[in-house]
Coordinates of C-alpha atoms in Angstrom, one line a residue:
X1 CA -93.0 30.5 -49.2
X2 CA -93.1 27.5 -51.5
X3 CA -91.7 28.6 -54.8
X4 CA -88.8 26.2 -55.4
X5 CA -91.1 24.1 -57.7
X6 CA -91.2 27.0 -60.2
X7 CA -87.9 27.3 -62.0
X8 CA -88.7 30.9 -63.0
X9 CA -89.5 32.2 -59.6
X10 CA -86.0 33.3 -58.6
X11 CA -85.2 34.3 -62.2
X12 CA -88.1 36.7 -62.4
X13 CA -86.6 39.1 -59.8
X14 CA -84.7 39.0 -56.6
X15 CA -85.6 40.9 -53.4
X16 CA -82.4 43.0 -53.7
X17 CA -83.3 44.1 -57.3
X18 CA -84.4 47.3 -55.7
X19 CA -83.4 50.8 -54.8
X20 CA -81.4 51.4 -51.6
X21 CA -83.9 53.8 -50.3
X22 CA -86.4 51.0 -49.9
X23 CA -84.1 49.4 -47.4
X24 CA -83.4 52.7 -45.6
X25 CA -87.2 53.4 -45.4
X26 CA -87.7 49.9 -44.1
X27 CA -85.2 50.6 -41.3
X28 CA -87.0 53.9 -40.5
X29 CA -90.4 52.1 -40.3
X30 CA -88.9 49.4 -38.1
X31 CA -87.3 51.9 -35.7
X32 CA -90.6 53.8 -35.5
X33 CA -92.5 50.7 -34.6
X34 CA -94.5 50.9 -37.8
X35 CA -93.3 47.8 -39.7
X36 CA -96.5 46.0 -39.3
X37 CA -98.9 48.9 -39.9
X38 CA -101.6 47.9 -42.5
X39 CA -100.8 49.8 -45.8
X40 CA -102.0 49.8 -49.4
X41 CA -100.1 50.9 -52.5
X42 CA -101.3 51.3 -56.1
X43 CA -99.2 50.8 -59.2
X44 CA -100.3 52.9 -62.2
X45 CA -99.1 55.2 -65.0
X46 CA -100.0 58.8 -65.7
X47 CA -100.0 59.0 -69.5
X48 CA -100.6 56.4 -72.2
X49 CA -97.4 55.6 -74.0
X50 CA -96.4 56.5 -77.6
X51 CA -98.9 59.3 -77.8
X52 CA -101.8 56.8 -78.0
X53 CA -105.0 56.4 -75.9
X54 CA -104.5 53.0 -74.5
X55 CA -102.0 50.6 -72.9
X56 CA -102.1 46.8 -72.2
X57 CA -101.5 45.5 -68.7
X58 CA -98.7 43.0 -68.6
X59 CA -96.2 41.5 -66.2
X60 CA -98.7 40.1 -63.6
X61 CA -97.5 36.5 -63.9
X62 CA -93.9 37.6 -63.2
X63 CA -95.1 39.6 -60.2
X64 CA -96.9 36.6 -58.8
X65 CA -93.8 34.5 -59.2
X66 CA -91.7 37.1 -57.5
X67 CA -94.1 37.6 -54.6
X68 CA -94.5 33.9 -53.9
X69 CA -90.7 33.4 -53.9
X70 CA -89.9 36.6 -51.9
X71 CA -87.5 35.8 -49.1
X72 CA -84.3 37.6 -48.1
X73 CA -81.5 35.1 -47.9
X74 CA -78.5 35.3 -45.5
X75 CA -76.3 36.7 -48.3
X76 CA -78.9 39.4 -49.0
X77 CA -79.2 40.4 -45.3
X78 CA -75.4 40.5 -44.9
X79 CA -75.1 42.8 -47.9
X80 CA -77.7 45.2 -46.5
X81 CA -75.9 45.2 -43.2
X82 CA -72.8 46.3 -45.1
X83 CA -74.5 49.3 -46.7
X84 CA -76.6 50.4 -43.7
X85 CA -75.2 52.3 -40.7
X86 CA -72.8 50.1 -38.8
X87 CA -74.7 50.7 -35.5
X88 CA -78.0 49.4 -36.9
X89 CA -79.7 47.2 -34.3
X90 CA -79.1 43.5 -35.2
X91 CA -82.7 42.8 -34.4
X92 CA -83.6 44.7 -37.6
X93 CA -81.7 42.2 -39.7
X94 CA -83.4 39.3 -37.9
X95 CA -86.7 40.9 -38.8
X96 CA -85.6 41.0 -42.5
X97 CA -84.7 37.4 -42.4
X98 CA -88.2 36.4 -41.4
X99 CA -89.9 38.5 -44.1
X100 CA -92.1 36.9 -46.8
X101 CA -95.3 37.9 -48.6
X102 CA -97.6 35.6 -46.6
X103 CA -99.6 38.7 -45.4
X104 CA -99.6 40.4 -48.8
X105 CA -102.8 40.8 -50.8
X106 CA -102.8 41.8 -54.5
X107 CA -105.7 42.9 -56.7
X108 CA -104.8 43.4 -60.4
X109 CA -105.9 44.1 -63.9
X110 CA -105.8 40.7 -65.7
X111 CA -102.9 40.5 -68.1
X112 CA -103.9 41.6 -71.6
X113 CA -106.6 44.0 -70.3
X114 CA -106.8 47.5 -71.6
X115 CA -105.2 50.0 -69.1
X116 CA -105.7 53.7 -68.8
X117 CA -104.0 56.5 -66.8
X118 CA -104.6 56.5 -63.1
X119 CA -106.3 53.1 -63.0
X120 CA -104.3 50.7 -60.9
X121 CA -102.6 47.9 -62.6
X122 CA -101.9 46.5 -59.2
X123 CA -103.2 47.2 -55.7
X124 CA -100.8 45.8 -53.1
X125 CA -101.8 45.7 -49.4
X126 CA -100.0 44.2 -46.4
X127 CA -97.5 45.2 -43.6
X128 CA -96.1 48.6 -44.4
X129 CA -92.4 47.6 -44.3
X130 CA -93.0 44.7 -46.7
X131 CA -95.2 46.4 -49.3
X132 CA -92.7 49.3 -49.3
X133 CA -89.9 46.9 -50.2
X134 CA -91.9 45.6 -53.1
X135 CA -92.1 48.9 -54.9
X136 CA -89.1 48.9 -57.2
X137 CA -89.2 45.2 -58.3
X138 CA -92.9 45.4 -59.0
X139 CA -92.5 48.5 -61.1
X140 CA -89.6 46.9 -62.9
X141 CA -91.7 43.8 -63.7
X142 CA -94.8 45.6 -64.8
X143 CA -93.6 48.8 -66.5
X144 CA -91.4 47.3 -69.3
X145 CA -93.7 44.3 -69.8
X146 CA -96.7 46.7 -70.3
X147 CA -94.7 49.0 -72.5
X148 CA -93.6 46.2 -74.8
X149 CA -97.0 44.6 -75.0
X150 CA -98.5 48.0 -75.9
X151 CA -95.8 48.6 -78.5
X152 CA -96.5 45.2 -80.0
X153 CA -100.2 45.9 -80.0
X154 CA -99.7 49.1 -82.0
X155 CA -97.6 47.2 -84.5
X156 CA -100.3 44.5 -84.8
X157 CA -103.0 47.2 -85.4
X158 CA -100.8 48.6 -88.2
X159 CA -100.1 45.2 -89.8
X160 CA -103.7 44.1 -89.6
X161 CA -104.9 40.6 -88.8
X162 CA -103.5 38.7 -91.8
X163 CA -99.8 39.5 -91.7
X164 CA -97.7 37.3 -89.5
X165 CA -95.4 39.2 -87.2
X166 CA -92.1 37.6 -85.9
X167 CA -90.3 39.3 -83.0
X168 CA -86.5 38.9 -83.6
X169 CA -85.0 41.6 -81.4
X170 CA -83.1 39.5 -78.8
X171 CA -79.7 40.7 -80.0
X172 CA -80.9 44.3 -79.8
X173 CA -82.5 44.0 -76.4
X174 CA -81.3 45.7 -73.2
X175 CA -79.7 42.6 -71.8
X176 CA -80.9 39.1 -71.3
X177 CA -83.8 39.9 -69.0
X178 CA -85.0 42.6 -71.3
X179 CA -84.7 40.2 -74.2
X180 CA -86.8 37.5 -72.5
X181 CA -89.4 40.1 -71.3
X182 CA -89.6 41.6 -74.8
X183 CA -90.1 38.2 -76.5
X184 CA -92.8 37.2 -74.0
X185 CA -94.8 40.3 -74.0
X186 CA -94.6 41.1 -77.7
X187 CA -96.3 37.8 -78.1
X188 CA -99.0 38.9 -75.6
X189 CA -99.4 42.1 -77.6
X190 CA -100.2 40.3 -80.8
X191 CA -97.0 39.0 -82.4
X192 CA -97.2 35.4 -83.8
X193 CA -93.8 34.1 -82.8
X194 CA -90.3 34.9 -81.6
X195 CA -86.8 34.0 -82.6
X196 CA -86.0 33.7 -78.8
X197 CA -85.5 30.0 -78.0
X198 CA -85.5 30.7 -74.2
X199 CA -88.9 32.4 -74.5
X200 CA -90.2 29.2 -76.1
X201 CA -88.7 27.0 -73.4
X202 CA -89.7 29.0 -70.4
X203 CA -92.8 30.9 -71.5
X204 CA -94.3 28.8 -74.3
X205 CA -93.9 31.5 -77.0
X206 CA -94.0 29.9 -80.5
X207 CA -90.5 30.1 -81.9
X208 CA -89.4 30.5 -85.5
X209 CA -86.2 31.0 -87.5
X210 CA -84.3 29.7 -90.5
X211 CA -80.9 30.9 -91.6
X212 CA -78.6 33.9 -91.7
X213 CA -76.2 35.3 -94.4
X214 CA -73.3 33.6 -92.6
X215 CA -74.8 30.2 -93.4
X216 CA -74.9 31.2 -97.1
X217 CA -71.5 32.7 -97.3
X218 CA -69.9 29.7 -95.5
X219 CA -70.4 27.6 -98.6
X220 CA -68.2 27.9 -101.7
X221 CA -70.0 25.4 -104.0
X222 CA -67.3 22.8 -103.9
X223 CA -68.9 20.9 -101.0
X224 CA -70.0 17.3 -101.4
X225 CA -73.6 17.3 -100.1
X226 CA -74.7 13.7 -99.6
X227 CA -78.4 12.7 -99.0
X228 CA -79.4 12.4 -95.3
X229 CA -79.3 8.9 -93.8
X230 CA -82.8 9.4 -92.2
X231 CA -85.9 11.0 -93.6
X232 CA -85.6 13.5 -96.4
X233 CA -84.4 13.3 -100.1
X234 CA -82.6 10.1 -100.8
X235 CA -81.1 11.3 -104.1
X236 CA -78.4 13.8 -105.2
X237 CA -80.4 17.0 -104.6
X238 CA -77.5 19.2 -105.7
X239 CA -77.4 17.5 -109.1
X240 CA -81.2 17.8 -109.5
X241 CA -81.0 21.5 -108.6
X242 CA -78.3 22.0 -111.2
X243 CA -80.5 20.5 -113.8
X244 CA -83.4 22.8 -112.8
X245 CA -81.1 25.8 -112.7
X246 CA -80.6 25.6 -116.5
X247 CA -84.4 25.7 -117.0
X248 CA -84.8 28.5 -114.4
X249 CA -82.1 30.7 -115.9
X250 CA -83.5 30.2 -119.4
X251 CA -86.9 31.3 -118.1
X252 CA -85.5 34.3 -116.3
X253 CA -83.1 35.3 -119.2
X254 CA -80.0 34.7 -117.1
X255 CA -76.7 33.0 -117.9
X256 CA -76.4 29.7 -116.0
X257 CA -73.0 30.9 -114.6
X258 CA -74.6 34.0 -113.0
X259 CA -76.1 32.5 -109.8
X260 CA -73.5 32.0 -107.0
X261 CA -72.6 28.3 -106.6
X262 CA -71.9 28.7 -102.9
X263 CA -75.3 30.2 -102.3
X264 CA -76.9 27.3 -104.2
X265 CA -74.9 24.8 -102.2
X266 CA -76.1 26.5 -99.0
X267 CA -79.7 26.2 -100.1
X268 CA -79.2 22.6 -101.0
X269 CA -77.6 21.9 -97.6
X270 CA -80.5 23.6 -95.8
X271 CA -83.1 21.8 -97.9
X272 CA -81.4 18.5 -97.1
X273 CA -81.7 19.3 -93.4
X274 CA -85.2 20.7 -93.6
X275 CA -86.9 19.3 -96.7
X276 CA -90.4 20.2 -95.4
X277 CA -89.4 23.7 -94.2
X278 CA -87.0 25.0 -96.9
X279 CA -86.7 28.7 -97.0
X280 CA -84.2 30.7 -99.0
X281 CA -82.5 34.0 -97.9
X282 CA -82.3 35.8 -101.2
X283 CA -80.1 38.9 -100.8
X284 CA -76.7 37.6 -99.8
X285 CA -75.2 38.3 -103.2
X286 CA -77.9 39.5 -105.6
X287 CA -81.6 38.8 -105.3
X288 CA -82.3 38.8 -109.1
X289 CA -79.1 37.3 -110.5
X290 CA -78.4 34.8 -107.8
X291 CA -80.7 34.4 -104.8
X292 CA -84.0 34.0 -106.7
X293 CA -82.8 31.6 -109.4
X294 CA -80.9 29.5 -106.9
X295 CA -84.0 29.3 -104.7
X296 CA -86.2 28.3 -107.6
X297 CA -83.8 25.6 -108.7
X298 CA -83.6 24.0 -105.3
X299 CA -87.3 24.5 -104.6
X300 CA -88.3 22.9 -108.0
X301 CA -85.9 20.0 -107.3
X302 CA -87.5 19.5 -103.9
X303 CA -90.9 19.7 -105.5
X304 CA -90.0 16.9 -107.9
X305 CA -89.3 14.8 -104.8
X306 CA -92.7 15.6 -103.2
X307 CA -91.6 18.4 -100.9
X308 CA -92.7 22.0 -101.0
X309 CA -90.6 25.0 -100.2
X310 CA -92.2 27.3 -97.6
X311 CA -90.8 30.7 -98.2
X312 CA -88.1 33.2 -99.1
X313 CA -86.7 36.1 -97.0
X314 CA -85.5 39.5 -97.9
X315 CA -83.3 41.5 -95.5
X316 CA -82.3 44.6 -97.5
X317 CA -83.4 47.0 -100.2
X318 CA -86.9 48.2 -101.1
X319 CA -88.8 45.3 -99.4
X320 CA -92.2 46.2 -100.8
X321 CA -91.1 46.6 -104.4
X322 CA -89.0 43.4 -104.3
X323 CA -91.8 41.4 -102.7
X324 CA -94.2 42.5 -105.5
X325 CA -91.8 41.6 -108.2
X326 CA -90.8 38.3 -106.7
X327 CA -94.5 37.3 -106.4
X328 CA -94.8 38.0 -110.2
X329 CA -91.8 35.8 -110.8
X330 CA -93.4 33.0 -108.6
X331 CA -96.6 33.2 -110.6
X332 CA -94.9 33.1 -113.9
X333 CA -92.7 30.2 -112.9
X334 CA -95.6 28.3 -111.4
X335 CA -97.3 28.5 -114.8
X336 CA -94.2 27.8 -116.8
X337 CA -93.2 24.7 -114.8
X338 CA -96.8 23.6 -113.8
X339 CA -96.3 23.8 -110.1
X340 CA -99.3 25.8 -108.7
X341 CA -98.0 25.7 -105.1
X342 CA -95.1 28.0 -106.1
X343 CA -97.6 30.9 -106.4
X344 CA -98.3 31.0 -102.7
X345 CA -94.7 30.6 -101.3
X346 CA -94.4 32.9 -98.3
X347 CA -92.4 36.1 -98.7
X348 CA -90.8 37.1 -95.4
X349 CA -89.2 40.5 -94.9
X350 CA -87.0 42.1 -92.2
X351 CA -84.6 45.0 -91.8
X352 CA -85.1 47.8 -89.3
X353 CA -88.9 47.9 -89.7
X354 CA -90.6 50.6 -87.7
X355 CA -94.3 51.8 -87.7
X356 CA -93.9 53.8 -90.8
X357 CA -92.2 51.0 -92.8
X358 CA -94.7 48.5 -91.4
X359 CA -97.6 50.6 -92.7
X360 CA -96.1 50.5 -96.2
X361 CA -95.6 46.7 -96.1
X362 CA -99.1 46.1 -94.7
X363 CA -100.9 48.0 -97.5
X364 CA -103.1 46.0 -99.9
X365 CA -101.2 44.3 -102.6
X366 CA -97.9 44.3 -100.9
X367 CA -97.5 40.5 -101.3
X368 CA -95.6 40.3 -98.0
X369 CA -96.8 37.5 -95.8
X370 CA -94.4 37.6 -92.7
X371 CA -92.7 40.6 -91.2
X372 CA -89.8 40.2 -88.8
X373 CA -89.3 43.2 -86.4
X374 CA -86.5 43.5 -83.9
X375 CA -85.2 46.8 -82.7
X376 CA -88.5 48.7 -83.1
X377 CA -90.4 46.3 -80.8
X378 CA -87.9 45.5 -78.1
X379 CA -86.4 48.9 -77.5
X380 CA -89.6 50.9 -77.9
X381 CA -87.7 53.8 -79.5
X382 CA -90.7 56.2 -79.5
X383 CA -90.9 56.0 -75.7
X384 CA -88.4 53.9 -73.7
X385 CA -90.3 54.0 -70.4
X386 CA -93.9 53.6 -69.4
X387 CA -93.5 56.0 -66.5
X388 CA -95.1 53.7 -64.0
X389 CA -95.4 54.8 -60.3
X390 CA -96.2 53.0 -57.0
X391 CA -97.9 55.3 -54.5
X392 CA -99.2 54.9 -51.0
X393 CA -103.0 55.4 -50.8
X394 CA -103.9 54.2 -47.3
X395 CA -102.3 53.4 -43.9
X396 CA -104.2 51.9 -41.0
X397 CA -107.4 52.2 -43.1
X398 CA -106.9 56.0 -43.4
X399 CA -106.5 57.6 -46.9
X400 CA -103.1 59.1 -47.8
X401 CA -102.6 61.6 -50.6
X402 CA -99.5 63.2 -52.2
X403 CA -100.1 66.9 -52.5
X404 CA -97.7 68.8 -54.8
X405 CA -97.5 72.0 -56.8
X406 CA -97.7 69.8 -60.0
X407 CA -101.3 68.7 -60.3
X408 CA -100.3 65.8 -62.5
X409 CA -98.3 64.3 -59.7
X410 CA -101.1 64.4 -57.1
X411 CA -102.3 61.0 -56.1
X412 CA -105.8 59.7 -55.5
X413 CA -106.4 58.7 -51.8
X414 CA -107.9 55.7 -50.3
X415 CA -108.6 52.1 -51.1
X416 CA -110.5 52.0 -54.3
X417 CA -112.5 49.9 -56.7
X418 CA -112.3 50.4 -60.5
X419 CA -115.1 49.7 -63.1
X420 CA -115.3 49.9 -66.9
X421 CA -118.5 51.5 -68.1
X422 CA -119.7 50.1 -71.4
X423 CA -122.1 51.1 -74.1
X424 CA -124.9 49.0 -75.5
X425 CA -122.5 47.7 -78.1
X426 CA -120.0 46.5 -75.5
X427 CA -117.4 49.2 -76.3
X428 CA -115.8 51.0 -73.3
X429 CA -117.1 54.4 -72.6
X430 CA -114.9 55.4 -69.6
X431 CA -113.4 53.9 -66.5
X432 CA -114.6 54.9 -63.1
X433 CA -112.7 55.0 -59.8
X434 CA -114.6 55.0 -56.5
X435 CA -113.9 54.3 -52.9
X436 CA -113.9 50.6 -52.1
X437 CA -116.7 50.9 -49.6
X438 CA -119.1 52.5 -52.1
X439 CA -121.9 50.4 -53.6
X440 CA -121.1 48.7 -56.9
X441 CA -122.5 50.6 -59.8
X442 CA -125.2 48.8 -61.8
X443 CA -126.0 48.6 -65.5
X444 CA -128.6 51.2 -66.4
X445 CA -128.0 53.2 -63.3
X446 CA -127.5 57.0 -63.7
X447 CA -124.1 57.8 -62.3
X448 CA -122.8 61.3 -61.4
X449 CA -119.1 61.3 -62.1
X450 CA -116.2 63.8 -62.2
X451 CA -114.0 63.9 -65.3
X452 CA -110.4 65.0 -64.8
X453 CA -110.2 68.8 -64.2
X454 CA -113.9 69.3 -64.4
X455 CA -115.6 72.0 -62.4
X456 CA -118.9 70.2 -62.4
X457 CA -119.9 66.5 -62.4
X458 CA -121.6 64.9 -65.4
X459 CA -124.0 62.0 -65.6
X460 CA -123.6 58.7 -67.5
X461 CA -125.9 55.7 -67.7
X462 CA -123.8 52.6 -68.7
X463 CA -125.5 49.7 -70.5
X464 CA -123.0 47.4 -68.8
X465 CA -120.6 47.6 -65.9
X466 CA -117.4 45.6 -65.7
X467 CA -115.3 45.3 -62.5
X468 CA -111.6 45.7 -63.4
X469 CA -109.5 44.5 -60.5
X470 CA -109.4 40.8 -59.7
X471 CA -108.3 39.3 -56.4
X472 CA -105.0 37.6 -57.4
X473 CA -103.2 36.9 -54.1
X474 CA -104.8 36.9 -50.7
X475 CA -102.5 36.7 -47.7
X476 CA -99.8 35.3 -50.0
X477 CA -102.0 32.6 -51.5
X478 CA -102.9 32.4 -55.2
X479 CA -106.7 32.8 -55.4
X480 CA -107.1 31.2 -58.8
X481 CA -104.9 29.8 -61.5
X482 CA -103.4 32.5 -63.7
X483 CA -104.4 32.5 -67.4
X484 CA -101.8 31.1 -69.8
X485 CA -99.8 33.5 -71.9
X486 CA -101.9 32.5 -75.0
X487 CA -105.1 33.2 -73.1
X488 CA -103.8 36.6 -72.1
X489 CA -102.8 37.2 -75.7
X490 CA -106.4 36.4 -76.8
X491 CA -107.8 38.7 -74.1
X492 CA -105.6 41.5 -75.4
X493 CA -106.8 41.1 -79.0
X494 CA -110.5 40.9 -77.9
X495 CA -110.1 44.0 -75.7
X496 CA -108.6 46.0 -78.5
X497 CA -111.3 44.9 -80.9
X498 CA -113.9 46.3 -78.5
X499 CA -112.2 49.7 -78.2
X500 CA -113.7 52.4 -80.3
X501 CA -111.8 53.4 -83.5
X502 CA -111.4 56.9 -82.1
X503 CA -109.5 55.5 -79.1
X504 CA -107.7 52.8 -81.0
X505 CA -106.3 55.3 -83.5
X506 CA -102.6 55.5 -83.2
X507 CA -102.2 59.1 -84.4
X508 CA -104.1 61.9 -82.5
X509 CA -106.6 59.6 -80.9
X510 CA -109.5 60.7 -78.8
X511 CA -108.4 60.5 -75.1
X512 CA -110.2 57.9 -73.1
X513 CA -111.7 59.3 -69.9
X514 CA -111.1 58.0 -66.4
X515 CA -113.6 59.6 -64.0
X516 CA -114.1 59.7 -60.2
X517 CA -117.2 59.0 -58.2
X518 CA -118.7 61.9 -56.3
X519 CA -117.5 60.5 -52.9
X520 CA -113.9 60.0 -54.2
X521 CA -113.9 63.5 -55.6
X522 CA -115.2 64.9 -52.3
X523 CA -112.4 63.1 -50.5
X524 CA -109.8 64.6 -52.9
X525 CA -111.3 68.0 -52.4
X526 CA -111.2 67.8 -48.6
X527 CA -107.6 66.6 -48.4
X528 CA -106.5 69.3 -50.9
X529 CA -108.2 71.8 -48.5
X530 CA -106.2 70.4 -45.6
X531 CA -109.2 68.8 -43.9
X532 CA -109.1 65.4 -42.2
X533 CA -111.0 62.6 -44.1

């Protein structure tokens, strides 16, 4: 299939990024003459992550890239031949060489949609052998992306709409692929930007970043910092900053020798390189005796030349208390030196921020403007896996169901449609699964549905009905252009805003119901009883 024009297609996943038993089952299907049997699988999860009541669907764009590029190359087939029985019929490997996804159809929840347990994120239909081979890579592409997006959405809900969130977890991520996925889908989940440059290049994620402590400590203060030849300050900024330092220290009650000269030189060097985006990292030596006075001296020198510093960053200590005290200093200095813009300089914080720390930083009056989060967003420490599954629901048009002693692991049989039933205010009431051949439910219609584990059906009359699964690929062809990442991000925020506060609550939320139509429940009952559908 034509995927060579997409530079990410092969990078998203490769056909052999799979479990060996997919290949052994493929051989079994082929030997049994069942390789081309029509089959349908569903990809879903059984419980919402992090103890919450919702998840966000993500990873669809990567799945589409993977499916459109899916083709076993000679080296792939040769490796499979080396791990399968040596007497395997060579015709099987010729069959593998000819495989692609030109007969595969996918229906999916749009990226950024709310997702709930049991509702398919993907429905994948096509030849049995092919759609079986797709199981592991599709789970790999969807599960972590959805987990990270949901984690990011939780952090955004805690932070509120005003705080800017920066994802900066690449160095903490589980490898390069995990880092790129985390940066991409934390943005979808509600973060504003990422430090990951590759995510910016490949995925269009806004990127942000300034300087680290190594930059500051690399300077001693003896450097000759000449003005830039191009745009920027055309004067001796270091000398101007030295003049301002005397006034700043007098204002703060410090000796002029206390601020570290190397730190000041680093700030000057950075300001010369980025006069319109100067930001100071304050805690390399001492926030109060060095970082803050040095920042003010350089910022005021820049201001005298017509530039405005954009912010400061704190990376240690009590971030909330320091931010509040620094804001007081900025307000006093703005009045003292008659530079009103200094009052609103951004305060950025970072340093192992989790949900609890974020809630503290997001409280009213915190004075923090931007919050950088790394480990807690990319590693999802509260729950490292979504627990996604990919289950066979039909073969040859006949429903299939996994029966097990563990009721939670039973599957729902048959090709299905999914609908979101909405109240008069547009908020989701419940999701309903029904057999694909059933009539589409209508707004205002009284529906008899079966909640999970119920002994009797209940009735619901939705004010609105929203179909959930969109036809994405049909016979390997893209049915409509996929939304951009920014559009999926906007959908996620809109979807979350419509969810009731009881379901959006992060601690002990009300559980959102996914119900079955009467016909689907009857099919489940008949198969559990050992009857043919």
